[in-house]
PDB file of C-alpha atoms in Angstrom:
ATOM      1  CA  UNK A   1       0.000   0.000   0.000  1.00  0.00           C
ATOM      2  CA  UNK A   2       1.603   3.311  -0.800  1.00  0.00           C
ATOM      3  CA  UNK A   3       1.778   6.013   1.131  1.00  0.00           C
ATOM      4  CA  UNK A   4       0.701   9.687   0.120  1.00  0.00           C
ATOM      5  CA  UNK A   5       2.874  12.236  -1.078  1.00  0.00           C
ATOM      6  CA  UNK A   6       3.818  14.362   1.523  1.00  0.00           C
ATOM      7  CA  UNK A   7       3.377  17.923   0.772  1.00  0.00           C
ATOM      8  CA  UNK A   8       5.753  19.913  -0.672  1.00  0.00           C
ATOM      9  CA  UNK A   9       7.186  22.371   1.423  1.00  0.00           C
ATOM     10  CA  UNK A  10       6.723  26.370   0.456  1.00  0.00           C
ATOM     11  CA  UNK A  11       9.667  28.830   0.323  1.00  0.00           C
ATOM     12  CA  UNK A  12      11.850  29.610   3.484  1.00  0.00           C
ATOM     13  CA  UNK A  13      10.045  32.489   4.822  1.00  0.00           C
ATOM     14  CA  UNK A  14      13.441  35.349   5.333  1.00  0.00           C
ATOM     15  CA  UNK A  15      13.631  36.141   9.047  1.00  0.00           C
ATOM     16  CA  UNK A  16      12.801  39.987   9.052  1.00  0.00           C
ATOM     17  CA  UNK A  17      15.749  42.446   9.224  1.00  0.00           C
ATOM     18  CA  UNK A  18      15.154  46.043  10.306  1.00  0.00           C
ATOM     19  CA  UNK A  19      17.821  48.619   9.347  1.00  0.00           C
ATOM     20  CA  UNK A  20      20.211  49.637  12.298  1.00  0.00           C
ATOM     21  CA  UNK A  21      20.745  53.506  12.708  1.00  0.00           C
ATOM     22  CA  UNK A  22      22.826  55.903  14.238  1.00  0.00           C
ATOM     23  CA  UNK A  23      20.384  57.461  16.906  1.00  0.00           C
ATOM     24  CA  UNK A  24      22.630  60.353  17.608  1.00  0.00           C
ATOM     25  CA  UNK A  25      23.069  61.211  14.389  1.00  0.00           C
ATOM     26  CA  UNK A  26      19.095  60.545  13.688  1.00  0.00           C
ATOM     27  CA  UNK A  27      18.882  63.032  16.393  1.00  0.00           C
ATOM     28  CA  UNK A  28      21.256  65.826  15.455  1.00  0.00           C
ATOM     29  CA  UNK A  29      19.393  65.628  11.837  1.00  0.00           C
ATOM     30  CA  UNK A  30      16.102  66.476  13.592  1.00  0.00           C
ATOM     31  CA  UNK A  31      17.844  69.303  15.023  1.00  0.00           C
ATOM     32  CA  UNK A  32      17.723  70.171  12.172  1.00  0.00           C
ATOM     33  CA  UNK A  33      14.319  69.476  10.379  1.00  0.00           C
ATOM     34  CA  UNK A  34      15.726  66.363   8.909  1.00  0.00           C
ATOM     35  CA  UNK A  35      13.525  63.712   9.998  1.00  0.00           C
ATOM     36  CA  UNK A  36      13.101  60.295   8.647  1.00  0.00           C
ATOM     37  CA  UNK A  37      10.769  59.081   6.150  1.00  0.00           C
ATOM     38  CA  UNK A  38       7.286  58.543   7.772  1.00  0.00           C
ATOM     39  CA  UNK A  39       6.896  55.401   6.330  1.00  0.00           C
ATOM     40  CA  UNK A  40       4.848  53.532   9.268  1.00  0.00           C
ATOM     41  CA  UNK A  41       8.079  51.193  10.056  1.00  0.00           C
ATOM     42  CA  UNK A  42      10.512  51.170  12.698  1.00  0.00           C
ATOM     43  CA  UNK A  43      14.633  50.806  13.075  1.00  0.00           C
ATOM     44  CA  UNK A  44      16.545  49.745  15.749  1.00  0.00           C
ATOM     45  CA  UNK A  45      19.626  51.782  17.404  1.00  0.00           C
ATOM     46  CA  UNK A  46      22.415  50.172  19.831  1.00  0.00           C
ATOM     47  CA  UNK A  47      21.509  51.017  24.094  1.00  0.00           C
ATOM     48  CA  UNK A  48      24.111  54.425  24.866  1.00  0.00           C
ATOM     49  CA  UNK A  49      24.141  52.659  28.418  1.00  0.00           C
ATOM     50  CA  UNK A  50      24.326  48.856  29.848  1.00  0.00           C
ATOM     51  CA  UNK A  51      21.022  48.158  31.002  1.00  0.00           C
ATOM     52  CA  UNK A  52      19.054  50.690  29.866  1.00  0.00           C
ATOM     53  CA  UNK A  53      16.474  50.138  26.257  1.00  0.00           C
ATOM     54  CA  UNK A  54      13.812  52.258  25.037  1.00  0.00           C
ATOM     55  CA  UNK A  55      11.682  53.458  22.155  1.00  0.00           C
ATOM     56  CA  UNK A  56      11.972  56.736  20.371  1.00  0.00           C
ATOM     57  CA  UNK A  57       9.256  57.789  18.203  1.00  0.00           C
ATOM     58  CA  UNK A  58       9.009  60.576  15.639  1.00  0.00           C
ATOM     59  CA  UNK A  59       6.916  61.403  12.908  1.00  0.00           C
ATOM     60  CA  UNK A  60       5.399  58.367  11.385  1.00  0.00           C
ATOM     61  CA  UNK A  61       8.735  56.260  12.386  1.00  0.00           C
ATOM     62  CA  UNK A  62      10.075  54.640  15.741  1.00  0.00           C
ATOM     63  CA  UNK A  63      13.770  53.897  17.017  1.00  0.00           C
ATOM     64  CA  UNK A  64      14.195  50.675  18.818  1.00  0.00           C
ATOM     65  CA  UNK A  65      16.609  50.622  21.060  1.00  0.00           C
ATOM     66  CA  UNK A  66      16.777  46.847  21.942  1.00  0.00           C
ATOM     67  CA  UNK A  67      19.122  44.468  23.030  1.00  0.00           C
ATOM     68  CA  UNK A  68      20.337  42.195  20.341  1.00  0.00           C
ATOM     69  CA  UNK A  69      18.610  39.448  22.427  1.00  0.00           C
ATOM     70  CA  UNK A  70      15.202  40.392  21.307  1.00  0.00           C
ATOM     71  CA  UNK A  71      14.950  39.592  17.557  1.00  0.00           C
ATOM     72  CA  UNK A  72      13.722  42.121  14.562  1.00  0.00           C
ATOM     73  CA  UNK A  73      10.613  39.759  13.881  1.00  0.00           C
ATOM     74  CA  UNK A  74       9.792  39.413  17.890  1.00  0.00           C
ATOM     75  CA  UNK A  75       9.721  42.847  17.553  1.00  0.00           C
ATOM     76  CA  UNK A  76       7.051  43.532  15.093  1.00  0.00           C
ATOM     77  CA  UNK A  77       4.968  40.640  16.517  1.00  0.00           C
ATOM     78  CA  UNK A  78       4.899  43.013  19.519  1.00  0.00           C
ATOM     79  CA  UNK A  79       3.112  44.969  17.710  1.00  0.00           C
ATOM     80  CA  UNK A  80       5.634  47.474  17.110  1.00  0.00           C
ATOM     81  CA  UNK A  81       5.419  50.254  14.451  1.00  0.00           C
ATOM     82  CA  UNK A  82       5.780  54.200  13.397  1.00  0.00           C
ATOM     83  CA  UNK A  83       2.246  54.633  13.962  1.00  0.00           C
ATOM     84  CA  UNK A  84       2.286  55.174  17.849  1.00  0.00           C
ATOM     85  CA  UNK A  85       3.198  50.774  18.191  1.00  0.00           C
ATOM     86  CA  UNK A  86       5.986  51.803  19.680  1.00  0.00           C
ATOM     87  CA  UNK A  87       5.342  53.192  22.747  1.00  0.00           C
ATOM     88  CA  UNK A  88       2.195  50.760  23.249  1.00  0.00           C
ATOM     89  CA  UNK A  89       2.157  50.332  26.527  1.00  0.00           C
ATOM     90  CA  UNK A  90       1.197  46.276  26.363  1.00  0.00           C
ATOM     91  CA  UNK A  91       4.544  46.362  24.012  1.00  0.00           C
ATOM     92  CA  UNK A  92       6.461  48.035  26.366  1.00  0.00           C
ATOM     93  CA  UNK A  93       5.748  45.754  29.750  1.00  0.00           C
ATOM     94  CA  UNK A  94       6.715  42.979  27.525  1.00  0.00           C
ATOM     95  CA  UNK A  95      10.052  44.043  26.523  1.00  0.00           C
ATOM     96  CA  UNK A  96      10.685  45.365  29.939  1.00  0.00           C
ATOM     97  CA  UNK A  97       9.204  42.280  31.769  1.00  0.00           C
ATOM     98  CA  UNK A  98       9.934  42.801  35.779  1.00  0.00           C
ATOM     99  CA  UNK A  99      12.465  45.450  35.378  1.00  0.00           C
ATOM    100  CA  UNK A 100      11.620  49.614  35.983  1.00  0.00           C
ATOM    101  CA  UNK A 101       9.556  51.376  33.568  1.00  0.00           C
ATOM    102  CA  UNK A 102      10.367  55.509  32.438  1.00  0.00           C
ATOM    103  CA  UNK A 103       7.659  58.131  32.179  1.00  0.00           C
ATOM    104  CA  UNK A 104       6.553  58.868  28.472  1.00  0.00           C
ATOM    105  CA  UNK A 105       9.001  61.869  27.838  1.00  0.00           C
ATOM    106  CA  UNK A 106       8.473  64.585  24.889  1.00  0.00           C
ATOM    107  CA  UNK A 107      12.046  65.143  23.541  1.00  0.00           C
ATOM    108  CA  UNK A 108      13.516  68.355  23.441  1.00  0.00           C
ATOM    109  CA  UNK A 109      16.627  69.804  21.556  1.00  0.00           C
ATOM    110  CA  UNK A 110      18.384  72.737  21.525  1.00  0.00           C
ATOM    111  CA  UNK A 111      21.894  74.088  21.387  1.00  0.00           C
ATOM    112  CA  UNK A 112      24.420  74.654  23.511  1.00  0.00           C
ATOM    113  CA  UNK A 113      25.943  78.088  23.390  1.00  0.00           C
ATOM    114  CA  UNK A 114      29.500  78.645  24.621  1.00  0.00           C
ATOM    115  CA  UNK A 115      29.019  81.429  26.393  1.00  0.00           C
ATOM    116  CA  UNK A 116      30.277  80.229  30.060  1.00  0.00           C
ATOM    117  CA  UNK A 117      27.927  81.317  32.811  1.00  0.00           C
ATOM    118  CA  UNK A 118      28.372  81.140  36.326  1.00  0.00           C
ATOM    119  CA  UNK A 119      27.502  77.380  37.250  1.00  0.00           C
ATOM    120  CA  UNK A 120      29.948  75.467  39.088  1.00  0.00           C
ATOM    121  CA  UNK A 121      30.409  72.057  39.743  1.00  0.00           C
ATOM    122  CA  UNK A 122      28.336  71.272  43.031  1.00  0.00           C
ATOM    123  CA  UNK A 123      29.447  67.725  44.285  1.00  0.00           C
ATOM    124  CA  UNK A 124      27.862  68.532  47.487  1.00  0.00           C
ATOM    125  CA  UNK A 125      24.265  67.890  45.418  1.00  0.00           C
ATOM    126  CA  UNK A 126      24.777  64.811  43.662  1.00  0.00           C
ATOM    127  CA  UNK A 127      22.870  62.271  46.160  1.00  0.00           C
ATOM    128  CA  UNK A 128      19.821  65.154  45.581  1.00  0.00           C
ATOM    129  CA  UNK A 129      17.110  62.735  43.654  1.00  0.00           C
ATOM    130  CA  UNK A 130      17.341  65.220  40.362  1.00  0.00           C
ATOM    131  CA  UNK A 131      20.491  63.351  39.817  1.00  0.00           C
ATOM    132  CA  UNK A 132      20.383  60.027  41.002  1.00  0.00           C
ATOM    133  CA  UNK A 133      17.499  60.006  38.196  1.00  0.00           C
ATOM    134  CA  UNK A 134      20.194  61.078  35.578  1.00  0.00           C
ATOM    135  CA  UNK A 135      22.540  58.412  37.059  1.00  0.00           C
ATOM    136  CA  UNK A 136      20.027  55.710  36.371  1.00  0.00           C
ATOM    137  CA  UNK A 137      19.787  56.175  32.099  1.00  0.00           C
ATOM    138  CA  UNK A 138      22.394  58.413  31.151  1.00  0.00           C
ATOM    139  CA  UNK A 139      25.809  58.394  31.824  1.00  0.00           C
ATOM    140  CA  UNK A 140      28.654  61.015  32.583  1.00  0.00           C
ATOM    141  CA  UNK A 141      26.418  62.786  35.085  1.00  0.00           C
ATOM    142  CA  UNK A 142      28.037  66.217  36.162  1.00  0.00           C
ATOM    143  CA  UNK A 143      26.123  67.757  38.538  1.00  0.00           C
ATOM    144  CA  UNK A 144      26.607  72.267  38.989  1.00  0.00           C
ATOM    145  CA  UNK A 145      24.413  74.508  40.723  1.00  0.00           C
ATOM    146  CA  UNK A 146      25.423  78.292  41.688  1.00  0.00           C
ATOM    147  CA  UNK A 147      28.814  79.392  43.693  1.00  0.00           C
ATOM    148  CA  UNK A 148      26.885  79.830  46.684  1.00  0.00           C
ATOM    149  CA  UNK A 149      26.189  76.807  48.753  1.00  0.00           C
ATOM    150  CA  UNK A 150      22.986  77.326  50.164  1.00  0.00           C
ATOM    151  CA  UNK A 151      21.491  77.605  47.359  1.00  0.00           C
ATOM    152  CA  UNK A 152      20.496  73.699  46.435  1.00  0.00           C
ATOM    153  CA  UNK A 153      19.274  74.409  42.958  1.00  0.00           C
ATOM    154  CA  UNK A 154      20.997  72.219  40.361  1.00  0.00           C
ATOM    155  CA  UNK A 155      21.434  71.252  36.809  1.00  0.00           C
ATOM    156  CA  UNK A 156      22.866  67.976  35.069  1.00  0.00           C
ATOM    157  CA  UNK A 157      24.902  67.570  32.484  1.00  0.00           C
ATOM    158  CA  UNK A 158      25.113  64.207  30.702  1.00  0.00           C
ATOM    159  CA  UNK A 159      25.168  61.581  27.606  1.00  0.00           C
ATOM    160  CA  UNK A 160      22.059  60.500  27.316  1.00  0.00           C
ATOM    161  CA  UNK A 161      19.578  59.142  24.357  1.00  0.00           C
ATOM    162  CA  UNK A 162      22.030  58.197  21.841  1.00  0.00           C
ATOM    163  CA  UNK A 163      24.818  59.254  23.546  1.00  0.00           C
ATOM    164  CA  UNK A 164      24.140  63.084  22.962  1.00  0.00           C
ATOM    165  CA  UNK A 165      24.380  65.636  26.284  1.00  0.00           C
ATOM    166  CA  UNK A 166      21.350  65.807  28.124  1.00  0.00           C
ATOM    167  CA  UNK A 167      20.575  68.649  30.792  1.00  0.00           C
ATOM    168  CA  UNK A 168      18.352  68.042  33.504  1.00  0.00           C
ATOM    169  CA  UNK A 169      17.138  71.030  35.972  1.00  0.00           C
ATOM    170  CA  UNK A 170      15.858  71.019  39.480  1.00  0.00           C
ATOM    171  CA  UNK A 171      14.776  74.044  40.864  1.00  0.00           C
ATOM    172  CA  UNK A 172      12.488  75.895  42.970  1.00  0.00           C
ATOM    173  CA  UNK A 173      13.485  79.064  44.000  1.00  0.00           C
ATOM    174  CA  UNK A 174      13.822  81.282  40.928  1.00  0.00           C
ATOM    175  CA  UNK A 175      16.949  79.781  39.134  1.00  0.00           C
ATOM    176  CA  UNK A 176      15.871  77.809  36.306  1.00  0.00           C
ATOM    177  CA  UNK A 177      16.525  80.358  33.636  1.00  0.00           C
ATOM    178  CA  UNK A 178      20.345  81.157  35.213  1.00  0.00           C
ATOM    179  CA  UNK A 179      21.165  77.262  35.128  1.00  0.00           C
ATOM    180  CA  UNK A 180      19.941  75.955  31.943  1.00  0.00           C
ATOM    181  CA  UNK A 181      21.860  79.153  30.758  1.00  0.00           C
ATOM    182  CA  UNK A 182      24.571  77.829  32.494  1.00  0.00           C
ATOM    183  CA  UNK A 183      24.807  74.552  31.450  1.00  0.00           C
ATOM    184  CA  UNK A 184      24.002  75.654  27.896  1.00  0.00           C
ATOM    185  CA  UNK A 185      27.593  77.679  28.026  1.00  0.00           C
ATOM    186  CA  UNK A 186      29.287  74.927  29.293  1.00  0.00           C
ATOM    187  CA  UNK A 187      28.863  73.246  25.847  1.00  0.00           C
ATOM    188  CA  UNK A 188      30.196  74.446  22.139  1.00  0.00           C
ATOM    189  CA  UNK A 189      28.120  77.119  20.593  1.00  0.00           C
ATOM    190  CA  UNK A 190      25.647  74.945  18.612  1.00  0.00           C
ATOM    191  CA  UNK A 191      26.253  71.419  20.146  1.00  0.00           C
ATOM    192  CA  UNK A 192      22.668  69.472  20.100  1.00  0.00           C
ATOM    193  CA  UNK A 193      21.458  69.083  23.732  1.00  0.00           C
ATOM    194  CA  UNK A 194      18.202  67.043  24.945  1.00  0.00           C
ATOM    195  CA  UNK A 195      16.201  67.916  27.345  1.00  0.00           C
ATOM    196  CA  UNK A 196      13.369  64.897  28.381  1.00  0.00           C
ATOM    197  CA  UNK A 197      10.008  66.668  29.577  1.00  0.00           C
ATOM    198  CA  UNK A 198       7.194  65.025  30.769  1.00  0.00           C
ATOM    199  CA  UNK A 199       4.182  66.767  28.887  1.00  0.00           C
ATOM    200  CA  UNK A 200       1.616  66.538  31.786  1.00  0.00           C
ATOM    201  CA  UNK A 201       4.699  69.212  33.538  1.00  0.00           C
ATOM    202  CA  UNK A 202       3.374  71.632  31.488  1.00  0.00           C
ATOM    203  CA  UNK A 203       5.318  74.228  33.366  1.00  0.00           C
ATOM    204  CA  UNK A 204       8.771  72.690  32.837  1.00  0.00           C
ATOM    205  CA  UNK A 205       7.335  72.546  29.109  1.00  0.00           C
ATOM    206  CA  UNK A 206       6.550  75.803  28.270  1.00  0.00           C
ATOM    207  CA  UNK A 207       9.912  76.570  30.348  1.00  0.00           C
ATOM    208  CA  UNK A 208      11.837  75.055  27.816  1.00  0.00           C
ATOM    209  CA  UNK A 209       9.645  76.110  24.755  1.00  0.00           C
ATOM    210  CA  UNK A 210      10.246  79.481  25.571  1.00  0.00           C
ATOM    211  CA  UNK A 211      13.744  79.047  25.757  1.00  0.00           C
ATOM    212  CA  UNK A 212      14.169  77.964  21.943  1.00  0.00           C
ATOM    213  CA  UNK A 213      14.073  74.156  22.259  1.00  0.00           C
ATOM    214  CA  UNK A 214      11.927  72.110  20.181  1.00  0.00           C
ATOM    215  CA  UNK A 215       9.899  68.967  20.265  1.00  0.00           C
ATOM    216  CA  UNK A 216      11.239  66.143  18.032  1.00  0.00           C
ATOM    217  CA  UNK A 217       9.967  62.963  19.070  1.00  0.00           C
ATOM    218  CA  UNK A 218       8.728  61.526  22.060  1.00  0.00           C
ATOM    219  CA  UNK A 219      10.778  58.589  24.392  1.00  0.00           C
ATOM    220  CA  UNK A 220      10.202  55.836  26.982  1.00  0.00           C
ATOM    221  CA  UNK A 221      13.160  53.886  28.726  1.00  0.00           C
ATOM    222  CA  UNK A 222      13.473  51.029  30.680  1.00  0.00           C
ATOM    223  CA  UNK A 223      15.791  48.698  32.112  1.00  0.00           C
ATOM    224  CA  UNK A 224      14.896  45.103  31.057  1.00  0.00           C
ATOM    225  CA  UNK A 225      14.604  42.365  33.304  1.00  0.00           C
ATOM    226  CA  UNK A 226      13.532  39.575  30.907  1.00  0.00           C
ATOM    227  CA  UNK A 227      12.862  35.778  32.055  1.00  0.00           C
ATOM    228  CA  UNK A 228      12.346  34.702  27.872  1.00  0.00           C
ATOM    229  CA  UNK A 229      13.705  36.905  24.922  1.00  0.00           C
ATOM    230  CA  UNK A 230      12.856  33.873  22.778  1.00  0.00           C
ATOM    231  CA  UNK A 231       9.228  33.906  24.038  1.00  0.00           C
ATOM    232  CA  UNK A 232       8.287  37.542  23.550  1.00  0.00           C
ATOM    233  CA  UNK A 233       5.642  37.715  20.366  1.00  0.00           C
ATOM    234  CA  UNK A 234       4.290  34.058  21.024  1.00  0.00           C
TER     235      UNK A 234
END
């Protein structure tokens, strides 16, 4: 008695590959009004800092920024895309699984100036929590505030998404405009900064609006604490 045929097998279906960008240099471009295509898809970008993923979205396109463990195809089976997948929030618990999840930042730029100013470097504020939170994603933290020491105001100065400086400020008693000023001259006339807002701080917001930076994309970090890459998208 003969068997049947088996079936023939189909075509190998090619595992997905997403292009790999420079995020920094995605970043300085939007600086610049250079954005990337909105085309509905999504690339992925190396982590600036051990530990620490997240997803950058502009215009009609998303940044990845995803340990190699996770795979381009477990990726889109997230349901990630340019059209707001990336910053799904189901999407996002996945990838970071029991690990710490960021606020949904808007993401500023703007340029540094070179003009000096009168911050200092204030080690007697870096336990404040303004930057232990820049200590957790970025890296390089320098922390200055004003020469006098009662005054506890403070702004960072680090590498943060993409490896680009990032400025944080903490204060409440008037200084705000003197120490992004600051930390703006502490950097070469038209070096791309970042500044991460949260847009429900709508002060902080308009604070840096007025102050000539721009929105170009918004951002959400997290530090993964996976059980399964290989289960993700299942």
């Amino acid at each position: 008695m003969s068997s049947a045929p088996s079936p023939t097998a189909g075509p190998a279906r090619e595992p997905l590959r997403v292009p790999r960008v420079d995020l920094g240099s995605m970043l300085r471009d939007a600086a610049a009004g250079r954005f990337p295509p909105s085309d509905g898809g999504f690339s992925r970008a190396t982590p600036w800092k051990d530990g620490v993923e997240g997803a950058v979205a502009f215009t009609g396109h998303a940044v990845m920024v995803v340990a190699d463990d996770v795979s381009d195809g477990q990726l889109a089976g997230l349901g990630v895309h340019g059209f707001g997948g990336a910053h799904e929030p189901r999407t996002t618990l996945a990838l970071a699984g029991g690990g710490p999840i960021g606020v949904l930042d808007a993401l500023l730029v703007g340029h540094g100036t070179g003009a000096g100013g009168p911050l200092v470097p204030r080690a007697d504020l870096a336990e404040t929590d303004r930057a232990a939170h820049a200590g957790e994603w970025r890296t390089e933290v320098d922390v200055y505030g004003l020469p006098d020491p009662q005054v506890a105001s403070l702004a960072t100065l680090s590498r943060g998404i993409g490896g680009l400086p990032e400025v944080g400020i903490q204060a409440e008693d008037g200084h705000a405009a003197t120490l992004l000023e600051g930390v703006l001259g502490r950097l070469p006339r038209g070096e791309v900064v970042l500044a991460s807002v949260t847009p429900g701080n709508a002060r902080s917001l308009r604070f840096f609006l007025r102050r000539g930076f721009v929105p170009v994309a918004s951002e959400q970090l997290w530090k993964p604490r996976r059980e399964r890459a290989a289960d993700l998208g299942r």
